Coordinates of C-alpha atoms in Angstrom, one line a residue:
Chain A
X1 CA 69.2 125.1 99.7
X2 CA 72.6 126.6 100.3
X3 CA 74.8 125.6 97.4
X4 CA 77.8 127.4 98.9
X5 CA 79.7 124.9 101.1
X6 CA 79.6 125.4 104.8
X7 CA 82.5 124.2 106.9
X8 CA 81.1 121.7 109.5
X9 CA 84.3 120.3 111.0
X10 CA 88.1 120.9 111.0
X11 CA 91.0 118.9 112.3
X12 CA 94.7 119.5 112.0
X13 CA 96.7 116.6 110.6
X14 CA 100.3 116.4 109.3
X15 CA 100.5 120.2 109.4
X16 CA 97.5 120.6 107.2
X17 CA 93.8 120.4 107.8
X18 CA 91.0 117.9 107.2
X19 CA 87.9 120.1 106.6
X20 CA 84.4 118.8 106.1
X21 CA 81.8 120.7 104.2
X22 CA 78.0 120.5 103.7
X23 CA 76.2 122.0 100.6
X24 CA 73.1 121.6 98.6
X25 CA 73.8 119.9 95.3
X26 CA 71.5 121.0 92.4
X27 CA 72.8 118.0 90.4
X28 CA 71.7 115.4 93.0
X29 CA 68.8 117.3 94.5
X30 CA 69.9 116.8 98.1
X31 CA 72.4 118.0 100.7
X32 CA 75.8 116.5 100.4
X33 CA 79.0 116.4 102.5
X34 CA 82.6 116.2 101.3
X35 CA 86.0 116.5 102.8
X36 CA 89.0 118.4 101.7
X37 CA 92.5 117.9 103.1
X38 CA 94.5 121.1 102.7
X39 CA 98.3 120.6 102.9
X40 CA 100.2 123.1 105.0
X41 CA 100.7 126.3 103.0
X42 CA 103.9 128.2 102.6
X43 CA 102.2 131.4 101.4
X44 CA 98.7 132.8 101.3
X45 CA 98.8 133.0 97.5
X46 CA 99.9 129.4 97.0
X47 CA 97.5 127.2 95.0
X48 CA 97.4 123.5 95.5
X49 CA 96.6 121.0 92.7
X50 CA 93.6 118.7 93.5
X51 CA 93.5 115.0 93.8
X52 CA 90.0 113.5 93.8
X53 CA 89.4 110.3 95.8
X54 CA 86.3 108.2 95.0
X55 CA 85.3 105.7 97.7
X56 CA 83.9 102.3 97.5
X57 CA 80.5 100.7 98.3
X58 CA 79.0 101.7 101.7
X59 CA 81.5 104.4 102.3
X60 CA 80.8 108.1 103.0
X61 CA 83.2 111.0 102.7
X62 CA 84.7 110.0 106.0
X63 CA 86.3 106.5 105.6
X64 CA 89.2 107.6 103.5
X65 CA 89.9 110.6 105.7
X66 CA 89.9 108.5 108.8
X67 CA 91.7 105.4 107.6
X68 CA 93.9 105.8 104.6
X69 CA 96.7 107.9 106.0
X70 CA 96.9 109.7 102.6
X71 CA 97.3 113.0 104.3
X72 CA 100.9 112.3 105.2
X73 CA 102.0 112.1 101.5
X74 CA 99.5 114.8 100.4
X75 CA 101.1 117.1 103.0
X76 CA 104.7 116.4 101.9
X77 CA 103.8 116.5 98.2
X78 CA 101.6 119.6 98.5
X79 CA 98.5 118.1 96.9
X80 CA 94.9 118.8 98.2
X81 CA 92.7 115.7 98.6
X82 CA 89.0 116.1 97.6
X83 CA 86.8 113.4 99.0
X84 CA 83.1 113.3 98.0
X85 CA 80.4 111.0 99.3
X86 CA 79.4 107.9 97.3
X87 CA 75.7 108.7 96.4
X88 CA 72.8 111.1 97.0
X89 CA 71.4 110.7 100.5
X90 CA 68.1 111.5 102.3
X91 CA 65.9 111.4 99.2
X92 CA 63.9 108.5 100.6
X93 CA 63.5 106.7 97.2
X94 CA 61.7 103.5 97.8
X95 CA 64.2 100.7 98.3
X96 CA 67.3 103.0 98.3
X97 CA 68.7 101.3 101.4
X98 CA 67.5 97.8 100.9
X99 CA 71.0 96.5 99.9
X100 CA 74.5 97.6 100.6
X101 CA 75.6 97.3 96.9
X102 CA 72.9 99.5 95.4
X103 CA 71.2 102.8 96.1
X104 CA 72.5 104.8 99.0
X105 CA 76.3 104.5 99.3
X106 CA 76.4 102.9 95.9
X107 CA 76.1 105.6 93.2
X108 CA 78.7 104.0 90.9
X109 CA 79.8 107.4 89.6
X110 CA 77.3 107.3 86.6
X111 CA 74.3 109.4 85.5
X112 CA 71.2 107.2 86.0
X113 CA 68.8 107.3 83.1
X114 CA 65.9 105.4 84.8
X115 CA 63.2 107.7 86.2
X116 CA 63.2 106.2 89.7
X117 CA 66.9 106.9 90.2
X118 CA 67.0 110.2 88.4
X119 CA 68.9 111.9 91.3
X120 CA 71.7 109.4 91.0
X121 CA 74.0 111.6 88.9
X122 CA 77.3 111.1 90.7
X123 CA 79.2 111.3 87.3
X124 CA 78.0 114.9 86.8
X125 CA 78.5 115.7 90.5
X126 CA 82.1 114.6 90.4
X127 CA 83.1 115.8 86.9
X128 CA 81.1 119.0 86.7
X129 CA 79.5 120.3 89.9
X130 CA 82.3 119.7 92.3
X131 CA 85.2 121.2 90.3
X132 CA 83.1 124.3 89.7
X133 CA 82.1 124.6 93.3
X134 CA 85.8 124.2 94.4
X135 CA 87.0 126.7 91.8
X136 CA 84.4 129.3 93.0
X137 CA 84.8 128.8 96.7
X138 CA 88.4 127.9 97.4
X139 CA 91.0 130.3 96.0
X140 CA 93.7 128.1 97.5
X141 CA 92.9 125.3 95.0
X142 CA 94.1 125.2 91.4
X143 CA 91.3 123.0 89.9
X144 CA 92.9 123.2 86.5
X145 CA 95.6 120.8 87.8
X146 CA 93.5 117.7 88.8
X147 CA 94.0 114.0 89.1
X148 CA 91.7 111.2 90.3
X149 CA 91.9 107.9 92.1
X150 CA 89.7 105.6 94.1
X151 CA 88.9 102.2 95.6
X152 CA 86.7 99.3 94.4
X153 CA 83.5 101.1 93.1
X154 CA 85.5 104.3 93.4
X155 CA 88.4 102.7 91.4
X156 CA 85.8 102.0 88.7
X157 CA 84.7 105.6 89.0
X158 CA 88.2 107.0 88.8
X159 CA 89.1 104.9 85.7
X160 CA 85.9 105.7 83.8
X161 CA 85.9 109.4 84.6
X162 CA 89.5 109.7 83.7
X163 CA 89.1 107.9 80.3
X164 CA 86.1 110.0 79.4
X165 CA 87.8 113.2 80.4
X166 CA 91.5 113.0 79.4
X167 CA 91.6 116.7 79.1
X168 CA 90.4 117.3 82.7
X169 CA 92.7 114.9 84.7
X170 CA 96.5 114.6 84.5
X171 CA 96.6 111.0 85.9
X172 CA 94.6 108.2 87.4
X173 CA 95.2 105.3 89.8
X174 CA 93.0 102.7 91.6
X175 CA 93.0 100.2 94.4
X176 CA 91.1 97.0 93.5
X177 CA 88.9 98.7 91.0
X178 CA 85.7 97.1 89.6
X179 CA 87.4 97.0 86.3
X180 CA 84.8 95.4 84.0
X181 CA 81.5 96.0 85.7
X182 CA 79.3 94.8 82.8
X183 CA 80.7 91.4 83.5
X184 CA 80.3 91.2 87.3
X185 CA 77.3 90.9 89.7
X186 CA 77.8 94.3 91.3
X187 CA 77.9 96.0 87.9
X188 CA 75.0 94.0 86.4
X189 CA 72.7 94.9 89.4
X190 CA 73.7 98.6 89.4
X191 CA 73.7 99.1 85.6
X192 CA 70.4 97.4 85.0
X193 CA 68.7 99.5 87.7
X194 CA 70.4 102.8 87.0
X195 CA 70.7 102.5 83.2
X196 CA 68.1 100.1 82.0
X197 CA 68.4 97.1 79.8
X198 CA 70.3 98.5 76.8
X199 CA 73.8 97.2 77.2
X200 CA 75.3 99.7 74.8
X201 CA 74.6 102.3 77.5
X202 CA 76.5 100.2 80.1
X203 CA 79.7 100.3 78.1
X204 CA 79.9 104.0 78.6
X205 CA 80.6 103.3 82.3
X206 CA 82.9 100.3 81.9
X207 CA 86.7 100.9 82.1
X208 CA 87.5 97.9 80.0
X209 CA 85.2 98.9 77.2
X210 CA 86.2 102.6 77.5
X211 CA 89.9 102.0 77.3
X212 CA 89.5 100.3 73.9
X213 CA 87.7 103.4 72.6
X214 CA 90.2 106.0 74.0
X215 CA 93.6 105.1 72.8
X216 CA 95.2 108.4 73.5
X217 CA 96.1 107.7 77.1
X218 CA 99.7 108.8 77.6
X219 CA 100.2 108.8 81.4
X220 CA 100.7 105.4 83.0
X221 CA 97.7 104.0 84.8
X222 CA 98.6 102.6 88.2
X223 CA 96.5 99.9 89.8
X224 CA 97.2 98.0 93.0
X225 CA 95.3 94.8 93.6
X226 CA 95.5 92.5 96.6
X227 CA 95.9 88.8 95.7
X228 CA 93.9 87.7 98.8
X229 CA 91.0 90.1 97.9
X230 CA 87.9 88.0 98.2
X231 CA 86.2 90.0 95.4
X232 CA 89.1 89.6 93.0
X233 CA 87.8 86.7 90.9
X234 CA 84.1 87.4 90.7
X235 CA 83.7 91.2 90.9
X236 CA 86.9 93.1 90.1
X237 CA 88.4 91.4 87.0
X238 CA 91.5 93.6 86.6
X239 CA 92.9 91.1 84.1
X240 CA 90.1 92.1 81.7
X241 CA 91.2 95.7 81.9
X242 CA 94.8 94.6 81.6
X243 CA 94.1 92.7 78.4
X244 CA 92.3 95.7 76.9
X245 CA 95.2 98.0 77.7
X246 CA 97.7 95.6 76.3
X247 CA 95.8 95.4 73.0
X248 CA 96.0 99.1 72.3
X249 CA 99.3 99.8 74.1
X250 CA 97.8 101.9 76.9
X251 CA 100.5 102.1 79.6
X252 CA 99.3 100.2 82.7
X253 CA 101.2 99.3 85.8
X254 CA 99.1 96.6 87.5
X255 CA 100.7 95.4 90.7
X256 CA 99.4 92.2 92.3
X257 CA 100.1 92.5 96.0
X258 CA 100.5 89.0 97.6
X259 CA 98.5 88.5 100.9
X260 CA 96.6 91.8 100.8
X261 CA 92.8 91.9 101.0
X262 CA 90.2 94.5 100.0
X263 CA 90.4 96.7 103.1
X264 CA 91.7 100.1 104.0
X265 CA 94.8 98.3 105.5
X266 CA 95.7 97.4 102.0
X267 CA 95.0 101.0 100.8
X268 CA 97.1 102.5 103.7
X269 CA 100.0 100.3 102.8
X270 CA 100.4 101.6 99.2
X271 CA 98.7 105.0 99.4
X272 CA 102.0 106.9 99.4
X273 CA 102.9 105.4 96.0
X274 CA 99.6 106.6 94.6
X275 CA 99.9 110.1 95.9
X276 CA 103.4 110.4 94.5
X277 CA 102.2 108.9 91.2
X278 CA 99.8 111.8 90.9
X279 CA 102.1 114.5 92.4
X280 CA 104.5 113.7 89.6
X281 CA 101.8 114.0 86.9
X282 CA 100.6 117.2 88.5
X283 CA 104.1 118.6 87.9
X284 CA 105.1 119.1 91.5
Chain B
X1 CA 85.3 79.8 128.7
X2 CA 88.2 79.4 126.3
X3 CA 91.1 81.3 127.9
X4 CA 93.4 80.5 124.9
X5 CA 93.0 83.2 122.3
X6 CA 91.2 82.4 119.1
X7 CA 92.1 84.3 115.9
X8 CA 88.9 86.0 114.6
X9 CA 90.3 88.2 111.8
X10 CA 93.5 88.9 109.9
X11 CA 94.5 91.6 107.5
X12 CA 97.9 92.3 105.9
X13 CA 99.3 95.8 106.3
X14 CA 102.8 97.3 105.7
X15 CA 104.1 93.7 105.1
X16 CA 102.9 92.5 108.6
X17 CA 99.6 91.4 109.9
X18 CA 96.8 92.9 112.0
X19 CA 95.3 90.0 113.8
X20 CA 92.3 90.1 116.1
X21 CA 91.8 87.6 118.9
X22 CA 89.0 86.6 121.3
X23 CA 89.5 84.9 124.6
X24 CA 87.8 84.4 128.0
X25 CA 89.5 86.6 130.6
X26 CA 89.4 85.1 134.1
X27 CA 90.6 88.5 135.5
X28 CA 87.5 90.3 134.1
X29 CA 85.1 87.4 134.0
X30 CA 84.0 88.0 130.4
X31 CA 85.0 87.4 126.8
X32 CA 87.5 90.0 125.5
X33 CA 88.9 91.0 122.1
X34 CA 92.4 92.3 121.5
X35 CA 94.5 93.1 118.4
X36 CA 98.1 92.3 117.7
X37 CA 100.1 93.9 114.8
X38 CA 102.9 91.5 113.9
X39 CA 105.7 93.2 111.8
X40 CA 107.1 91.3 108.9
X41 CA 109.4 88.6 110.1
X42 CA 112.8 87.9 108.7
X43 CA 113.1 84.4 110.2
X44 CA 110.7 82.0 112.0
X45 CA 112.8 82.2 115.2
X46 CA 112.8 85.9 115.4
X47 CA 111.1 87.4 118.5
X48 CA 109.6 90.9 118.5
X49 CA 109.5 93.2 121.5
X50 CA 106.0 94.3 122.4
X51 CA 104.5 97.8 122.6
X52 CA 101.2 98.0 124.4
X53 CA 98.7 100.6 123.3
X54 CA 96.0 101.7 125.7
X55 CA 93.0 103.4 124.1
X56 CA 90.8 106.2 125.3
X57 CA 87.2 106.5 126.4
X58 CA 84.6 104.8 124.2
X59 CA 87.2 103.0 122.2
X60 CA 87.5 99.3 121.6
X61 CA 90.6 97.3 120.4
X62 CA 89.7 98.5 116.8
X63 CA 90.1 102.3 116.8
X64 CA 93.9 102.4 117.0
X65 CA 94.3 99.6 114.5
X66 CA 92.1 101.4 112.0
X67 CA 93.1 105.0 112.4
X68 CA 96.5 105.5 113.9
X69 CA 98.7 104.3 111.1
X70 CA 101.1 103.0 113.7
X71 CA 101.7 99.8 111.8
X72 CA 104.0 101.7 109.3
X73 CA 106.6 102.5 111.9
X74 CA 106.0 99.3 113.9
X75 CA 106.7 97.4 110.7
X76 CA 109.9 99.3 109.9
X77 CA 111.1 99.2 113.5
X78 CA 110.2 95.6 114.1
X79 CA 108.0 96.1 117.1
X80 CA 104.7 94.2 117.8
X81 CA 101.7 96.3 118.8
X82 CA 99.4 94.9 121.5
X83 CA 96.0 96.6 121.6
X84 CA 93.5 95.6 124.3
X85 CA 90.0 96.7 124.7
X86 CA 89.1 99.5 127.3
X87 CA 86.8 97.7 129.7
X88 CA 85.0 94.4 130.4
X89 CA 82.0 94.0 128.1
X90 CA 78.7 92.1 128.1
X91 CA 78.4 91.7 131.9
X92 CA 75.2 93.7 132.0
X93 CA 76.0 95.5 135.2
X94 CA 73.2 97.9 135.9
X95 CA 74.1 101.3 134.5
X96 CA 77.3 100.1 132.8
X97 CA 76.3 101.8 129.5
X98 CA 74.5 104.9 130.9
X99 CA 77.4 107.3 130.1
X100 CA 80.3 107.4 127.7
X101 CA 82.9 108.3 130.3
X102 CA 82.1 105.5 132.8
X103 CA 81.5 101.8 132.8
X104 CA 81.7 100.1 129.4
X105 CA 84.5 101.5 127.3
X106 CA 85.8 103.4 130.4
X107 CA 87.8 101.0 132.6
X108 CA 90.5 103.6 133.5
X109 CA 93.1 100.8 133.7
X110 CA 92.6 100.3 137.5
X111 CA 91.4 97.6 139.8
X112 CA 88.0 98.6 141.1
X113 CA 87.4 97.9 144.8
X114 CA 83.7 98.6 144.9
X115 CA 81.6 95.4 144.8
X116 CA 79.3 96.6 142.0
X117 CA 82.3 97.1 139.6
X118 CA 84.3 94.1 140.8
X119 CA 84.9 92.9 137.2
X120 CA 86.6 96.2 136.3
X121 CA 90.1 95.0 136.8
X122 CA 91.8 96.4 133.7
X123 CA 95.0 97.1 135.6
X124 CA 95.5 93.4 136.3
X125 CA 94.3 92.5 132.9
X126 CA 96.9 94.7 131.2
X127 CA 99.8 94.2 133.7
X128 CA 99.4 90.5 134.5
X129 CA 96.9 88.5 132.4
X130 CA 97.7 89.8 129.0
X131 CA 101.6 89.5 129.2
X132 CA 101.2 85.9 130.5
X133 CA 98.7 85.0 127.8
X134 CA 101.0 86.5 125.1
X135 CA 104.0 84.7 126.5
X136 CA 102.2 81.4 126.5
X137 CA 100.6 81.6 123.1
X138 CA 102.8 83.6 120.8
X139 CA 106.4 82.3 120.6
X140 CA 107.1 85.1 118.1
X141 CA 106.8 87.7 120.9
X142 CA 109.5 88.5 123.5
X143 CA 107.3 89.8 126.3
X144 CA 110.3 90.5 128.5
X145 CA 111.0 93.5 126.2
X146 CA 107.9 95.6 126.7
X147 CA 107.0 99.3 126.5
X148 CA 103.6 101.1 126.8
X149 CA 101.8 104.1 125.4
X150 CA 98.3 105.3 125.1
X151 CA 95.8 108.2 124.4
X152 CA 93.7 110.2 126.9
X153 CA 92.3 107.7 129.4
X154 CA 94.9 105.3 127.8
X155 CA 97.6 107.9 128.3
X156 CA 96.7 107.9 132.0
X157 CA 96.8 104.1 131.9
X158 CA 100.2 104.0 130.3
X159 CA 101.7 106.5 132.7
X160 CA 100.4 105.0 135.8
X161 CA 101.1 101.4 134.8
X162 CA 104.6 102.4 133.8
X163 CA 105.3 104.2 137.0
X164 CA 104.1 101.4 139.2
X165 CA 106.0 98.8 137.2
X166 CA 109.4 100.3 136.2
X167 CA 110.8 96.8 136.1
X168 CA 108.3 95.6 133.5
X169 CA 108.4 98.3 130.9
X170 CA 111.4 99.9 129.2
X171 CA 109.6 103.2 128.2
X172 CA 106.4 105.1 128.2
X173 CA 104.7 107.8 126.1
X174 CA 101.3 109.3 125.8
X175 CA 99.1 111.4 123.7
X176 CA 96.9 113.9 125.6
X177 CA 96.9 111.8 128.8
X178 CA 94.5 112.4 131.7
X179 CA 97.6 113.4 133.7
X180 CA 96.0 114.2 137.1
X181 CA 92.7 112.4 137.2
X182 CA 92.0 113.1 140.9
X183 CA 91.6 116.7 139.9
X184 CA 89.4 116.4 136.9
X185 CA 85.7 115.6 136.3
X186 CA 86.4 112.3 134.4
X187 CA 88.7 111.1 137.1
X188 CA 86.5 112.1 140.0
X189 CA 83.5 110.3 138.5
X190 CA 85.4 107.2 137.7
X191 CA 87.5 107.0 140.9
X192 CA 84.5 107.6 143.2
X193 CA 82.5 104.9 141.6
X194 CA 85.3 102.3 141.1
X195 CA 87.4 103.0 144.2
X196 CA 85.1 104.6 146.7
X197 CA 85.4 107.7 148.7
X198 CA 88.9 107.3 150.2
X199 CA 91.1 109.7 148.3
X200 CA 94.3 108.0 149.4
X201 CA 93.3 105.0 147.2
X202 CA 92.8 107.3 144.2
X203 CA 96.4 108.5 144.3
X204 CA 97.5 105.0 143.4
X205 CA 96.1 105.6 140.0
X206 CA 97.1 109.2 139.4
X207 CA 100.3 109.8 137.3
X208 CA 101.0 113.2 139.0
X209 CA 100.8 111.6 142.5
X210 CA 102.7 108.5 141.4
X211 CA 105.6 110.2 139.8
X212 CA 106.4 112.0 143.0
X213 CA 106.6 108.7 144.8
X214 CA 108.8 106.9 142.2
X215 CA 111.8 109.0 141.6
X216 CA 113.9 106.3 139.9
X217 CA 112.5 106.9 136.4
X218 CA 115.5 107.1 134.0
X219 CA 114.1 106.8 130.5
X220 CA 112.6 110.1 129.2
X221 CA 108.8 110.2 129.3
X222 CA 107.4 111.5 126.0
X223 CA 104.0 113.3 125.9
X224 CA 102.4 115.0 123.0
X225 CA 99.5 117.4 123.7
X226 CA 97.4 119.3 121.1
X227 CA 97.0 123.0 122.1
X228 CA 93.5 123.1 120.6
X229 CA 92.4 120.0 122.5
X230 CA 89.0 121.0 124.0
X231 CA 89.8 118.7 127.0
X232 CA 93.2 120.3 127.8
X233 CA 92.2 122.8 130.5
X234 CA 89.6 120.9 132.4
X235 CA 90.3 117.2 132.0
X236 CA 93.9 116.5 131.0
X237 CA 96.1 118.9 133.1
X238 CA 99.5 117.9 131.7
X239 CA 101.1 120.9 133.4
X240 CA 100.4 119.3 136.8
X241 CA 102.3 116.3 135.7
X242 CA 105.1 118.5 134.3
X243 CA 105.4 120.3 137.6
X244 CA 105.6 117.1 139.5
X245 CA 108.3 115.7 137.1
X246 CA 110.3 118.9 137.4
X247 CA 110.3 118.9 141.2
X248 CA 112.0 115.5 141.3
X249 CA 114.0 115.7 138.1
X250 CA 112.1 113.0 136.2
X251 CA 113.0 113.4 132.5
X252 CA 109.9 114.5 130.6
X253 CA 109.6 115.7 127.0
X254 CA 106.1 117.4 126.9
X255 CA 105.5 118.8 123.4
X256 CA 102.6 121.2 123.0
X257 CA 101.5 120.9 119.4
X258 CA 99.8 124.1 118.1
X259 CA 96.5 123.6 116.4
X260 CA 96.0 119.9 117.1
X261 CA 92.9 118.5 118.8
X262 CA 92.1 115.4 120.7
X263 CA 91.4 113.1 117.7
X264 CA 93.2 110.3 115.9
X265 CA 94.3 112.8 113.3
X266 CA 96.5 114.3 116.0
X267 CA 97.7 110.8 117.0
X268 CA 98.5 109.7 113.4
X269 CA 100.5 112.9 112.9
X270 CA 103.0 112.1 115.7
X271 CA 102.7 108.3 116.0
X272 CA 106.0 107.6 114.3
X273 CA 107.9 109.7 116.9
X274 CA 106.3 107.6 119.6
X275 CA 107.0 104.2 118.0
X276 CA 110.6 105.2 117.5
X277 CA 110.9 106.5 121.0
X278 CA 109.9 103.0 122.2
X279 CA 112.0 101.1 119.6
X280 CA 115.1 102.9 120.9
X281 CA 114.3 102.0 124.5
X282 CA 113.6 98.4 123.4
X283 CA 117.2 98.3 122.0
X284 CA 116.3 97.8 118.4

């Protein structure tokens, strides 16, 4: 039950370091891994702002580190990347691994209210536990300067967490986010099981509903969406989010990228733009 | 037994396309997969030079495509990447999967002479079958302009294939190559099993031996080697290759990179330099 993070791997990249840590999470009630990419440091006293990446369904803390190539821009811009896992693991809740879009690897960055899934508190883990843990254990990080982005389920996570915590994050962006989960099969399945039948509770974790409530967004929201993404029409629904933003004049840059799909190849292609979007907001 | 390649996946990246193909290889006697990255094309009649990537132990044709980020520079330089698998697969030769450094995933880019491993003809597959297949099936590729690079076992493959075929490849480079396999455990195990006990035969697949024979190398050989690579001292032996090059004035740029290990994080960090090294030699 070691809550202090232990380094379990390290690998140099673009002059900085990918480091993987293991710790016991009191919020989730299990052991968790996360990655940090530390940019090269010019002086021991330098503090890096933090950019949280939230991954999509089935991912761990490893996919983004191995495939996105984000470390290149993070290194040149001087931003630390914080990459948590996507759900609690190893709890052996009955049925937790029965499907790839629910349970393990599919925490949806919310706080479950249903007894069976009571450990699924990824919202609190990302918004509360992780920043405190980083602040207490990594003096080279300035957690007061934070931004957040993600992909698919993690794009949903980034948008909702940002909108509910405008004081905590300087900027948000997303790749192919699940933008209106209460109206898509992935969201219906997850929200019914994690949150129960009361749809008013669901709206607290739906970016399209939330953006209508929080009209004090000032930083432009950046979203990239591949036009050949097979999940675009049924699951992602970025146009619903776009409509909601337009209605209340929330600044949104939604870029539809012809020919791109839902994969990390799409993410890698546009990751530099996203890292720079955040670096600018973080006053670098 | 379809020798013509069939496209089995496609994904857009950096304006070009990663495409995966399956075909029956008469050389190897089994079905094989390979990847091509096609850069964005300015006109239908444009032909791209080809840059072969040879992967290391345990890899398939997928690792480099997913993790190297080479497509960025390949796209901007206008070079097609050709990424074959690392051995025959699915032949069910007894013991072929007993170890990670021999058999499946460990073809060592040679032509085995021992009866049991008669299908292990990765040298002929890369040097003969693949270029012909590309020439016959992909009019957008100019296979007469070719270069070659690789990692670890694939760095060994690139160096040996280049040295034995100076007329076929414009340039070579390698990341952490097995530079003197006849003097390291990986090489001893592979060469004994694939080639038998006659050490004179082994020298035909050892870059350090070969470079002493072929003194008409004119293009600079580029090698990057991480100083924290755990295989450096016992398996890779780049200093042996360096000595051999120095003796006969073969131009070699061996860059020792402090802090880097043997992983794709190391490769991704320096991949642009390698792609540009080849683009220059390919007269782009």
